[in-house]
PDB file of C-alpha atoms in Angstrom:
ATOM      1  CA  UNK A 530     -16.875   2.778  28.115  1.00 49.00           C
ATOM      2  CA  UNK A 531     -13.637   1.220  26.091  1.00 51.00           C
ATOM      3  CA  UNK A 532     -11.424   3.537  26.570  1.00 59.00           C
ATOM      4  CA  UNK A 533     -12.343   3.294  30.625  1.00 56.00           C
ATOM      5  CA  UNK A 534     -11.598  -0.459  29.983  1.00 44.00           C
ATOM      6  CA  UNK A 535      -8.355   0.627  28.331  1.00 53.00           C
ATOM      7  CA  UNK A 536      -6.987   2.686  30.925  1.00 53.00           C
ATOM      8  CA  UNK A 537      -8.171  -0.003  33.454  1.00 52.00           C
ATOM      9  CA  UNK A 538      -5.965  -2.541  31.358  1.00 43.00           C
ATOM     10  CA  UNK A 539      -3.180  -0.014  31.215  1.00 48.00           C
ATOM     11  CA  UNK A 540      -2.999   0.109  34.946  1.00 48.00           C
ATOM     12  CA  UNK A 541      -3.297  -3.192  35.911  1.00 49.00           C
ATOM     13  CA  UNK A 542      -0.377  -3.487  33.428  1.00 46.00           C
ATOM     14  CA  UNK A 543       1.791  -1.741  36.247  1.00 56.00           C
ATOM     15  CA  UNK A 544       0.574  -4.402  39.025  1.00 50.00           C
ATOM     16  CA  UNK A 545       3.407  -6.031  40.659  1.00 57.00           C
ATOM     17  CA  UNK A 546       1.564  -8.357  42.747  1.00 52.00           C
ATOM     18  CA  UNK A 547      -0.588  -9.532  39.549  1.00 48.00           C
ATOM     19  CA  UNK A 548       2.630  -9.994  37.852  1.00 52.00           C
ATOM     20  CA  UNK A 549       4.362 -11.995  40.208  1.00 52.00           C
ATOM     21  CA  UNK A 550       1.114 -14.204  40.312  1.00 48.00           C
ATOM     22  CA  UNK A 551       1.124 -14.743  36.603  1.00 48.00           C
ATOM     23  CA  UNK A 552       5.139 -15.689  36.907  1.00 51.00           C
ATOM     24  CA  UNK A 553       3.999 -18.291  39.328  1.00 48.00           C
ATOM     25  CA  UNK A 554       0.782 -19.824  37.382  1.00 49.00           C
ATOM     26  CA  UNK A 555       2.284 -19.384  34.077  1.00 47.00           C
ATOM     27  CA  UNK A 556       0.400 -18.747  30.579  1.00 47.00           C
ATOM     28  CA  UNK A 557      -3.021 -18.722  32.107  1.00 53.00           C
ATOM     29  CA  UNK A 558      -5.977 -16.910  30.913  1.00 52.00           C
ATOM     30  CA  UNK A 559      -5.723 -16.854  26.964  1.00 52.00           C
ATOM     31  CA  UNK A 560      -2.060 -15.025  27.479  1.00 58.00           C
ATOM     32  CA  UNK A 561      -0.914 -18.326  25.253  1.00 62.00           C
ATOM     33  CA  UNK A 562      -2.305 -16.716  22.205  1.00 68.00           C
ATOM     34  CA  UNK A 563      -0.086 -13.995  22.272  1.00 75.00           C
ATOM     35  CA  UNK A 564       2.988 -15.475  24.085  1.00 79.00           C
ATOM     36  CA  UNK A 565       4.745 -18.057  22.537  1.00 76.00           C
ATOM     37  CA  UNK A 566       5.892 -20.107  25.463  1.00 79.00           C
ATOM     38  CA  UNK A 567       8.217 -19.755  28.263  1.00 79.00           C
ATOM     39  CA  UNK A 568      11.436 -20.923  27.069  1.00 89.00           C
ATOM     40  CA  UNK A 569      14.033 -20.386  24.461  1.00 94.00           C
ATOM     41  CA  UNK A 570      13.279 -23.970  23.032  1.00 95.00           C
ATOM     42  CA  UNK A 571       9.964 -23.037  22.924  1.00 92.00           C
ATOM     43  CA  UNK A 572      10.783 -19.575  20.740  1.00 94.00           C
ATOM     44  CA  UNK A 573      12.597 -21.789  18.614  1.00 96.00           C
ATOM     45  CA  UNK A 574       9.914 -24.298  17.890  1.00 95.00           C
ATOM     46  CA  UNK A 575       7.219 -21.116  17.002  1.00 94.00           C
ATOM     47  CA  UNK A 576      10.540 -19.696  14.834  1.00 97.00           C
ATOM     48  CA  UNK A 577      10.653 -22.692  13.077  1.00 98.00           C
ATOM     49  CA  UNK A 578       6.842 -23.124  12.425  1.00 96.00           C
ATOM     50  CA  UNK A 579       6.963 -19.336  11.246  1.00 97.00           C
ATOM     51  CA  UNK A 580       9.643 -19.645   8.900  1.00 98.00           C
ATOM     52  CA  UNK A 581       8.381 -22.236   6.873  1.00 98.00           C
ATOM     53  CA  UNK A 582       5.780 -20.081   5.901  1.00 98.00           C
ATOM     54  CA  UNK A 583       7.737 -17.097   4.628  1.00 98.00           C
ATOM     55  CA  UNK A 584       7.633 -15.198   7.934  1.00 98.00           C
ATOM     56  CA  UNK A 585      11.107 -13.885   9.497  1.00 98.00           C
ATOM     57  CA  UNK A 586      10.919 -13.483  12.988  1.00 98.00           C
ATOM     58  CA  UNK A 587      12.124 -11.212  15.615  1.00 98.00           C
ATOM     59  CA  UNK A 588      12.431 -12.730  19.561  1.00 97.00           C
ATOM     60  CA  UNK A 589      11.169 -10.495  22.366  1.00 90.00           C
ATOM     61  CA  UNK A 590      12.022 -11.925  25.470  1.00 88.00           C
ATOM     62  CA  UNK A 591       9.797 -10.505  27.670  1.00 83.00           C
ATOM     63  CA  UNK A 592      10.884  -8.741  31.045  1.00 73.00           C
ATOM     64  CA  UNK A 593       9.773  -5.238  32.623  1.00 65.00           C
ATOM     65  CA  UNK A 594       9.695  -6.198  36.717  1.00 66.00           C
ATOM     66  CA  UNK A 595      13.595  -5.865  37.077  1.00 83.00           C
ATOM     67  CA  UNK A 596      14.835  -4.030  40.283  1.00 86.00           C
ATOM     68  CA  UNK A 597      18.050  -5.277  40.899  1.00 94.00           C
ATOM     69  CA  UNK A 598      21.260  -5.395  39.052  1.00 97.00           C
ATOM     70  CA  UNK A 599      21.310  -9.347  39.362  1.00 96.00           C
ATOM     71  CA  UNK A 600      18.172  -9.869  37.664  1.00 93.00           C
ATOM     72  CA  UNK A 601      19.137  -7.212  34.774  1.00 95.00           C
ATOM     73  CA  UNK A 602      22.623  -9.122  34.331  1.00 97.00           C
ATOM     74  CA  UNK A 603      20.217 -12.619  34.146  1.00 94.00           C
ATOM     75  CA  UNK A 604      18.124 -11.117  31.620  1.00 94.00           C
ATOM     76  CA  UNK A 605      20.820  -9.932  29.422  1.00 96.00           C
ATOM     77  CA  UNK A 606      22.593 -13.552  29.680  1.00 96.00           C
ATOM     78  CA  UNK A 607      19.091 -14.885  28.608  1.00 94.00           C
ATOM     79  CA  UNK A 608      19.157 -12.557  25.980  1.00 96.00           C
ATOM     80  CA  UNK A 609      22.824 -13.469  24.767  1.00 98.00           C
ATOM     81  CA  UNK A 610      21.997 -17.267  25.265  1.00 97.00           C
ATOM     82  CA  UNK A 611      18.907 -16.410  22.729  1.00 97.00           C
ATOM     83  CA  UNK A 612      21.359 -15.046  19.957  1.00 98.00           C
ATOM     84  CA  UNK A 613      23.421 -17.780  20.586  1.00 98.00           C
ATOM     85  CA  UNK A 614      20.361 -20.510  20.091  1.00 98.00           C
ATOM     86  CA  UNK A 615      19.542 -18.457  16.994  1.00 98.00           C
ATOM     87  CA  UNK A 616      22.977 -18.708  15.735  1.00 98.00           C
ATOM     88  CA  UNK A 617      23.152 -22.307  16.654  1.00 98.00           C
ATOM     89  CA  UNK A 618      19.529 -23.451  15.091  1.00 98.00           C
ATOM     90  CA  UNK A 619      20.167 -21.194  11.880  1.00 98.00           C
ATOM     91  CA  UNK A 620      16.445 -19.904  12.178  1.00 98.00           C
ATOM     92  CA  UNK A 621      15.470 -16.529  10.814  1.00 98.00           C
ATOM     93  CA  UNK A 622      15.557 -14.296  13.549  1.00 98.00           C
ATOM     94  CA  UNK A 623      16.382 -11.244  15.024  1.00 98.00           C
ATOM     95  CA  UNK A 624      16.018 -10.181  18.795  1.00 98.00           C
ATOM     96  CA  UNK A 625      14.407  -6.965  20.584  1.00 97.00           C
ATOM     97  CA  UNK A 626      15.105  -5.827  23.893  1.00 96.00           C
ATOM     98  CA  UNK A 627      13.778  -3.550  26.622  1.00 94.00           C
ATOM     99  CA  UNK A 628      16.085  -1.083  28.345  1.00 96.00           C
ATOM    100  CA  UNK A 629      14.029  -1.340  31.708  1.00 94.00           C
ATOM    101  CA  UNK A 630      14.746  -5.164  31.446  1.00 93.00           C
ATOM    102  CA  UNK A 631      18.582  -4.648  31.358  1.00 96.00           C
ATOM    103  CA  UNK A 632      18.951  -2.702  34.287  1.00 96.00           C
ATOM    104  CA  UNK A 633      17.549   0.967  32.696  1.00 96.00           C
ATOM    105  CA  UNK A 634      15.885   1.801  36.062  1.00 95.00           C
ATOM    106  CA  UNK A 635      19.198   0.910  38.477  1.00 96.00           C
ATOM    107  CA  UNK A 636      21.986   1.977  36.536  1.00 97.00           C
ATOM    108  CA  UNK A 637      22.661   3.949  33.608  1.00 97.00           C
ATOM    109  CA  UNK A 638      25.997   3.298  32.718  1.00 98.00           C
ATOM    110  CA  UNK A 639      25.169  -0.575  33.960  1.00 98.00           C
ATOM    111  CA  UNK A 640      22.734  -0.757  31.283  1.00 98.00           C
ATOM    112  CA  UNK A 641      24.445   0.898  28.625  1.00 98.00           C
ATOM    113  CA  UNK A 642      27.530  -1.879  29.295  1.00 98.00           C
ATOM    114  CA  UNK A 643      24.510  -4.373  29.050  1.00 98.00           C
ATOM    115  CA  UNK A 644      23.073  -3.128  25.567  1.00 98.00           C
ATOM    116  CA  UNK A 645      27.160  -3.040  24.171  1.00 98.00           C
ATOM    117  CA  UNK A 646      27.582  -6.610  25.210  1.00 98.00           C
ATOM    118  CA  UNK A 647      24.076  -7.764  23.326  1.00 98.00           C
ATOM    119  CA  UNK A 648      24.956  -5.841  20.179  1.00 98.00           C
ATOM    120  CA  UNK A 649      28.313  -6.600  20.256  1.00 98.00           C
ATOM    121  CA  UNK A 650      26.770 -10.558  20.114  1.00 98.00           C
ATOM    122  CA  UNK A 651      24.300  -9.661  17.295  1.00 98.00           C
ATOM    123  CA  UNK A 652      27.227  -7.722  15.125  1.00 98.00           C
ATOM    124  CA  UNK A 653      29.877 -11.238  15.886  1.00 98.00           C
ATOM    125  CA  UNK A 654      26.499 -13.257  14.352  1.00 98.00           C
ATOM    126  CA  UNK A 655      25.845 -11.143  11.428  1.00 98.00           C
ATOM    127  CA  UNK A 656      22.029 -10.679  13.502  1.00 98.00           C
ATOM    128  CA  UNK A 657      20.630  -7.608  14.874  1.00 98.00           C
ATOM    129  CA  UNK A 658      18.833  -6.227  18.139  1.00 98.00           C
ATOM    130  CA  UNK A 659      16.065  -3.680  18.194  1.00 98.00           C
ATOM    131  CA  UNK A 660      15.804  -1.404  21.017  1.00 98.00           C
ATOM    132  CA  UNK A 661      11.782  -1.263  22.104  1.00 96.00           C
ATOM    133  CA  UNK A 662      10.709   2.226  23.245  1.00 96.00           C
ATOM    134  CA  UNK A 663       8.855   2.206  26.435  1.00 94.00           C
ATOM    135  CA  UNK A 664       7.130   5.006  28.258  1.00 94.00           C
ATOM    136  CA  UNK A 665       7.415   8.978  27.706  1.00 97.00           C
ATOM    137  CA  UNK A 666       9.638   8.965  30.882  1.00 96.00           C
ATOM    138  CA  UNK A 667      11.929   6.259  29.443  1.00 97.00           C
ATOM    139  CA  UNK A 668      11.869   8.142  25.973  1.00 98.00           C
ATOM    140  CA  UNK A 669      15.123  10.371  26.155  1.00 98.00           C
ATOM    141  CA  UNK A 670      17.619   8.079  27.906  1.00 98.00           C
ATOM    142  CA  UNK A 671      16.431   5.484  25.475  1.00 98.00           C
ATOM    143  CA  UNK A 672      17.286   7.662  22.849  1.00 98.00           C
ATOM    144  CA  UNK A 673      20.568   8.355  24.457  1.00 98.00           C
ATOM    145  CA  UNK A 674      21.513   5.043  25.266  1.00 98.00           C
ATOM    146  CA  UNK A 675      20.855   3.708  21.612  1.00 98.00           C
ATOM    147  CA  UNK A 676      23.021   6.447  20.012  1.00 98.00           C
ATOM    148  CA  UNK A 677      25.911   5.855  21.761  1.00 98.00           C
ATOM    149  CA  UNK A 678      25.744   1.839  20.772  1.00 98.00           C
ATOM    150  CA  UNK A 679      24.594   2.676  17.399  1.00 98.00           C
ATOM    151  CA  UNK A 680      27.651   4.756  16.833  1.00 98.00           C
ATOM    152  CA  UNK A 681      29.840   1.657  17.664  1.00 98.00           C
ATOM    153  CA  UNK A 682      27.788  -1.124  16.065  1.00 98.00           C
ATOM    154  CA  UNK A 683      25.648   0.961  13.476  1.00 98.00           C
ATOM    155  CA  UNK A 684      24.568  -2.384  11.007  1.00 97.00           C
ATOM    156  CA  UNK A 685      23.592  -4.288  14.476  1.00 98.00           C
ATOM    157  CA  UNK A 686      21.359  -1.991  16.121  1.00 98.00           C
ATOM    158  CA  UNK A 687      18.208  -0.683  15.607  1.00 98.00           C
ATOM    159  CA  UNK A 688      15.256   1.187  17.504  1.00 98.00           C
ATOM    160  CA  UNK A 689      11.497   1.901  17.741  1.00 98.00           C
ATOM    161  CA  UNK A 690       9.644   5.044  17.435  1.00 98.00           C
ATOM    162  CA  UNK A 691       6.021   5.420  18.401  1.00 98.00           C
ATOM    163  CA  UNK A 692       3.746   7.738  16.503  1.00 98.00           C
ATOM    164  CA  UNK A 693       1.289   8.965  19.190  1.00 98.00           C
ATOM    165  CA  UNK A 694       4.487  11.236  20.469  1.00 98.00           C
ATOM    166  CA  UNK A 695       4.448  14.628  19.107  1.00 98.00           C
ATOM    167  CA  UNK A 696       8.144  14.706  19.614  1.00 98.00           C
ATOM    168  CA  UNK A 697       8.970  11.458  17.139  1.00 98.00           C
ATOM    169  CA  UNK A 698       8.861  13.377  13.750  1.00 98.00           C
ATOM    170  CA  UNK A 699      11.722  15.388  14.938  1.00 98.00           C
ATOM    171  CA  UNK A 700      13.285  12.155  16.284  1.00 98.00           C
ATOM    172  CA  UNK A 701      12.473  10.262  13.081  1.00 98.00           C
ATOM    173  CA  UNK A 702      14.463  13.086  10.780  1.00 98.00           C
ATOM    174  CA  UNK A 703      17.358  13.351  13.347  1.00 98.00           C
ATOM    175  CA  UNK A 704      17.496   9.465  13.322  1.00 98.00           C
ATOM    176  CA  UNK A 705      17.264   9.167   9.437  1.00 98.00           C
ATOM    177  CA  UNK A 706      20.382  11.337   9.141  1.00 97.00           C
ATOM    178  CA  UNK A 707      21.978   8.805  11.234  1.00 97.00           C
ATOM    179  CA  UNK A 708      20.662   6.166   8.659  1.00 98.00           C
ATOM    180  CA  UNK A 709      18.974   4.033  11.812  1.00 98.00           C
ATOM    181  CA  UNK A 710      16.758   1.098  11.256  1.00 98.00           C
ATOM    182  CA  UNK A 711      13.519   1.972  12.602  1.00 98.00           C
ATOM    183  CA  UNK A 712      10.593   0.185  13.491  1.00 98.00           C
ATOM    184  CA  UNK A 713       7.438   2.481  13.584  1.00 98.00           C
ATOM    185  CA  UNK A 714       4.539   1.374  15.891  1.00 97.00           C
ATOM    186  CA  UNK A 715       1.708   3.841  17.169  1.00 96.00           C
ATOM    187  CA  UNK A 716       2.661   3.566  21.078  1.00 93.00           C
ATOM    188  CA  UNK A 717       1.025   1.010  23.611  1.00 81.00           C
ATOM    189  CA  UNK A 718       1.484   2.976  26.899  1.00 85.00           C
ATOM    190  CA  UNK A 719      -1.183   5.305  28.555  1.00 85.00           C
ATOM    191  CA  UNK A 720       0.724   9.160  28.226  1.00 94.00           C
ATOM    192  CA  UNK A 721      -0.865  12.480  28.755  1.00 95.00           C
ATOM    193  CA  UNK A 722      -2.100  14.796  26.066  1.00 97.00           C
ATOM    194  CA  UNK A 723       0.905  17.082  26.739  1.00 98.00           C
ATOM    195  CA  UNK A 724       3.223  14.493  25.226  1.00 98.00           C
ATOM    196  CA  UNK A 725       0.936  12.340  23.138  1.00 98.00           C
ATOM    197  CA  UNK A 726      -1.718  12.906  20.485  1.00 97.00           C
ATOM    198  CA  UNK A 727      -5.065  11.951  22.334  1.00 95.00           C
ATOM    199  CA  UNK A 728      -6.487  11.327  19.263  1.00 95.00           C
ATOM    200  CA  UNK A 729      -6.398   7.560  17.293  1.00 93.00           C
ATOM    201  CA  UNK A 730      -7.061   9.449  13.994  1.00 96.00           C
ATOM    202  CA  UNK A 731      -4.122  11.751  14.747  1.00 98.00           C
ATOM    203  CA  UNK A 732      -2.055   8.883  15.668  1.00 97.00           C
ATOM    204  CA  UNK A 733      -2.724   6.453  12.466  1.00 97.00           C
ATOM    205  CA  UNK A 734      -1.934   9.869  10.372  1.00 98.00           C
ATOM    206  CA  UNK A 735       1.289  10.768  12.043  1.00 98.00           C
ATOM    207  CA  UNK A 736       2.260   7.057  11.802  1.00 98.00           C
ATOM    208  CA  UNK A 737       1.737   7.002   7.986  1.00 98.00           C
ATOM    209  CA  UNK A 738       3.719  10.093   7.623  1.00 98.00           C
ATOM    210  CA  UNK A 739       6.639   9.110   9.849  1.00 98.00           C
ATOM    211  CA  UNK A 740       6.823   5.999   8.019  1.00 98.00           C
ATOM    212  CA  UNK A 741       6.587   7.656   4.360  1.00 98.00           C
ATOM    213  CA  UNK A 742       9.314  10.340   5.580  1.00 98.00           C
ATOM    214  CA  UNK A 743      11.824   7.608   6.860  1.00 98.00           C
ATOM    215  CA  UNK A 744      11.511   5.443   3.870  1.00 98.00           C
ATOM    216  CA  UNK A 745      11.904   8.478   1.578  1.00 98.00           C
ATOM    217  CA  UNK A 746      15.119   9.288   3.347  1.00 97.00           C
ATOM    218  CA  UNK A 747      16.283   5.895   2.201  1.00 97.00           C
ATOM    219  CA  UNK A 748      16.580   4.192   5.819  1.00 98.00           C
ATOM    220  CA  UNK A 749      15.306   0.851   6.429  1.00 98.00           C
ATOM    221  CA  UNK A 750      11.846   1.059   7.560  1.00 98.00           C
ATOM    222  CA  UNK A 751       9.644  -1.456   9.720  1.00 98.00           C
ATOM    223  CA  UNK A 752       5.935  -0.822   9.483  1.00 98.00           C
ATOM    224  CA  UNK A 753       4.231  -2.504  12.466  1.00 97.00           C
ATOM    225  CA  UNK A 754       0.927  -2.065  12.315  1.00 95.00           C
ATOM    226  CA  UNK A 755      -2.198  -4.398  11.867  1.00 91.00           C
ATOM    227  CA  UNK A 756      -4.444  -1.831  10.449  1.00 94.00           C
ATOM    228  CA  UNK A 757      -5.348  -3.200   6.739  1.00 95.00           C
ATOM    229  CA  UNK A 758      -5.956   0.721   5.746  1.00 97.00           C
ATOM    230  CA  UNK A 759      -2.725   1.728   6.623  1.00 98.00           C
ATOM    231  CA  UNK A 760      -1.066  -1.209   5.224  1.00 98.00           C
ATOM    232  CA  UNK A 761      -2.824  -0.389   1.678  1.00 98.00           C
ATOM    233  CA  UNK A 762      -1.787   2.734   2.042  1.00 98.00           C
ATOM    234  CA  UNK A 763       1.785   1.945   2.637  1.00 98.00           C
ATOM    235  CA  UNK A 764       1.507  -0.527  -0.287  1.00 98.00           C
ATOM    236  CA  UNK A 765       0.399   2.167  -2.529  1.00 98.00           C
ATOM    237  CA  UNK A 766       3.283   4.617  -1.589  1.00 98.00           C
ATOM    238  CA  UNK A 767       5.512   1.674  -1.769  1.00 98.00           C
ATOM    239  CA  UNK A 768       5.069   1.292  -5.523  1.00 98.00           C
ATOM    240  CA  UNK A 769       4.730   4.875  -6.320  1.00 98.00           C
ATOM    241  CA  UNK A 770       8.150   5.765  -5.369  1.00 98.00           C
ATOM    242  CA  UNK A 771       9.643   1.933  -6.525  1.00 98.00           C
ATOM    243  CA  UNK A 772      10.928   1.204  -2.614  1.00 98.00           C
ATOM    244  CA  UNK A 773      13.052  -1.793  -2.976  1.00 97.00           C
ATOM    245  CA  UNK A 774      11.945  -4.860  -0.746  1.00 96.00           C
ATOM    246  CA  UNK A 775      15.485  -4.644   0.528  1.00 97.00           C
ATOM    247  CA  UNK A 776      14.335  -1.622   2.380  1.00 98.00           C
ATOM    248  CA  UNK A 777      11.270  -2.441   4.408  1.00 98.00           C
ATOM    249  CA  UNK A 778       9.146  -5.098   5.791  1.00 98.00           C
ATOM    250  CA  UNK A 779       5.583  -5.043   7.531  1.00 98.00           C
ATOM    251  CA  UNK A 780       5.771  -6.391  11.406  1.00 98.00           C
ATOM    252  CA  UNK A 781       2.928  -7.658  13.358  1.00 94.00           C
ATOM    253  CA  UNK A 782       2.749  -9.430  16.395  1.00 88.00           C
ATOM    254  CA  UNK A 783       2.480 -13.114  17.191  1.00 88.00           C
ATOM    255  CA  UNK A 784      -1.143 -14.260  17.799  1.00 82.00           C
ATOM    256  CA  UNK A 785      -2.993 -10.978  15.964  1.00 82.00           C
ATOM    257  CA  UNK A 786      -4.153 -11.075  12.035  1.00 89.00           C
ATOM    258  CA  UNK A 787      -2.058 -14.264  11.287  1.00 92.00           C
ATOM    259  CA  UNK A 788      -4.085 -14.632   7.832  1.00 95.00           C
ATOM    260  CA  UNK A 789      -3.203 -11.126   6.874  1.00 96.00           C
ATOM    261  CA  UNK A 790       0.618 -11.899   7.657  1.00 97.00           C
ATOM    262  CA  UNK A 791       0.413 -15.202   5.438  1.00 97.00           C
ATOM    263  CA  UNK A 792      -1.335 -13.051   2.448  1.00 97.00           C
ATOM    264  CA  UNK A 793       1.208 -10.515   2.501  1.00 98.00           C
ATOM    265  CA  UNK A 794       4.026 -13.147   2.345  1.00 98.00           C
ATOM    266  CA  UNK A 795       1.900 -14.691  -0.504  1.00 98.00           C
ATOM    267  CA  UNK A 796       1.623 -11.087  -2.498  1.00 98.00           C
ATOM    268  CA  UNK A 797       5.411 -10.874  -2.275  1.00 98.00           C
ATOM    269  CA  UNK A 798       5.971  -8.677   0.807  1.00 98.00           C
ATOM    270  CA  UNK A 799       8.599  -9.296   3.324  1.00 98.00           C
ATOM    271  CA  UNK A 800       6.859  -9.740   6.733  1.00 98.00           C
ATOM    272  CA  UNK A 801       8.265 -10.292  10.090  1.00 98.00           C
ATOM    273  CA  UNK A 802       6.422 -11.383  13.394  1.00 97.00           C
ATOM    274  CA  UNK A 803       7.650  -9.879  16.795  1.00 93.00           C
ATOM    275  CA  UNK A 804       7.250 -13.406  19.149  1.00 93.00           C
ATOM    276  CA  UNK A 805       7.230 -12.784  22.821  1.00 88.00           C
ATOM    277  CA  UNK A 806       8.038 -15.278  24.941  1.00 88.00           C
ATOM    278  CA  UNK A 807       9.203 -16.023  28.691  1.00 78.00           C
ATOM    279  CA  UNK A 808       7.464 -16.037  32.045  1.00 68.00           C
ATOM    280  CA  UNK A 809       7.617 -12.243  32.663  1.00 67.00           C
ATOM    281  CA  UNK A 810       4.514 -11.901  30.337  1.00 61.00           C
ATOM    282  CA  UNK A 811       2.146 -10.255  32.295  1.00 65.00           C
ATOM    283  CA  UNK A 812       2.541  -6.519  31.326  1.00 65.00           C
ATOM    284  CA  UNK A 813       2.835  -7.243  27.794  1.00 63.00           C
ATOM    285  CA  UNK A 814      -0.218  -9.391  27.842  1.00 64.00           C
ATOM    286  CA  UNK A 815      -2.153  -6.487  29.450  1.00 63.00           C
ATOM    287  CA  UNK A 816      -1.124  -3.938  27.050  1.00 62.00           C
ATOM    288  CA  UNK A 817      -2.203  -6.086  24.007  1.00 61.00           C
ATOM    289  CA  UNK A 818      -5.679  -6.649  25.842  1.00 61.00           C
ATOM    290  CA  UNK A 819      -5.650  -2.788  26.265  1.00 62.00           C
ATOM    291  CA  UNK A 820      -4.847  -2.086  22.263  1.00 61.00           C
ATOM    292  CA  UNK A 821      -7.991  -4.345  21.538  1.00 57.00           C
ATOM    293  CA  UNK A 822     -10.546  -4.218  24.653  1.00 49.00           C
ATOM    294  CA  UNK A 823     -12.426  -6.646  22.729  1.00 49.00           C
ATOM    295  CA  UNK A 824     -10.072  -9.393  23.424  1.00 50.00           C
ATOM    296  CA  UNK A 825     -11.282  -9.271  27.025  1.00 45.00           C
ATOM    297  CA  UNK A 826     -13.652 -11.361  25.953  1.00 45.00           C
ATOM    298  CA  UNK A 827     -11.700 -14.268  24.599  1.00 41.00           C
ATOM    299  CA  UNK A 828     -10.005 -14.051  28.196  1.00 43.00           C
ATOM    300  CA  UNK A 829     -13.139 -14.494  30.037  1.00 39.00           C
ATOM    301  CA  UNK A 830     -14.013 -17.474  27.895  1.00 41.00           C
ATOM    302  CA  UNK A 831     -10.553 -19.173  28.536  1.00 38.00           C
ATOM    303  CA  UNK A 832     -10.487 -18.511  32.486  1.00 35.00           C
ATOM    304  CA  UNK A 833     -14.566 -20.181  32.209  1.00 35.00           C
ATOM    305  CA  UNK A 834     -12.872 -23.299  30.135  1.00 38.00           C
ATOM    306  CA  UNK A 835      -9.678 -23.757  32.339  1.00 35.00           C
TER     307      UNK A 835
END
């Protein structure tokens, strides 16, 4: 039953009509739990609050439904303005972007140019941009674009790797040889068993293995998980191998396991919160529900009480 609900939510995440309605009516039906407002000022307000609690931030301007060069250029400019505002406000925040948001499905070279602009801006501010990994169909082209930009701005750009893909172990090894900063996640897209582990335990085990391997390579490793068992395993591994704090951080999503985030900070661990914002929130929200279908109950209560 739960898997069927998860599959339905992931299917709904790709519905263009529903996405357009979501843009029109704003953060309804519980989305405000996971999305920190619609605008850059909203994002700054949440970032400052999290910073006060000792949490670093990565801002994620939501946007996947990009179908024209004009829309991609607008998204690129929005990312550039976000970096400007981070600098002007002096907050502790980085930036995350999706390549489809920057025109990947329209024109690869056009997208590459947009990523270069963002990486150059981040470099000029001594900041950092993380390229998110999307579904499997975009995996190799994302790696290709990332590698080209990383060669130009190695200290200013990093990548996300998904542990549910069989190919990720080889990718992590190759990227580690080039000193790439990686954010390790389980993966939130529906993929066939031909390319991804179908069983949760295998995904979890692979996540731990990938994080440990990357830490041992000496590269920066962002451990993105809300799973307390995995977190405890990694805390023990870090202690056993005397991994310095400068080489890792735990990462969690805004609105999920807030108390655990604060607990880790109080224990002295570096923690970063991914803070999504913007009006193109629908697909992101549906994937968060799919990750934990129990949250659907929260949404239904929000609908009744709205």
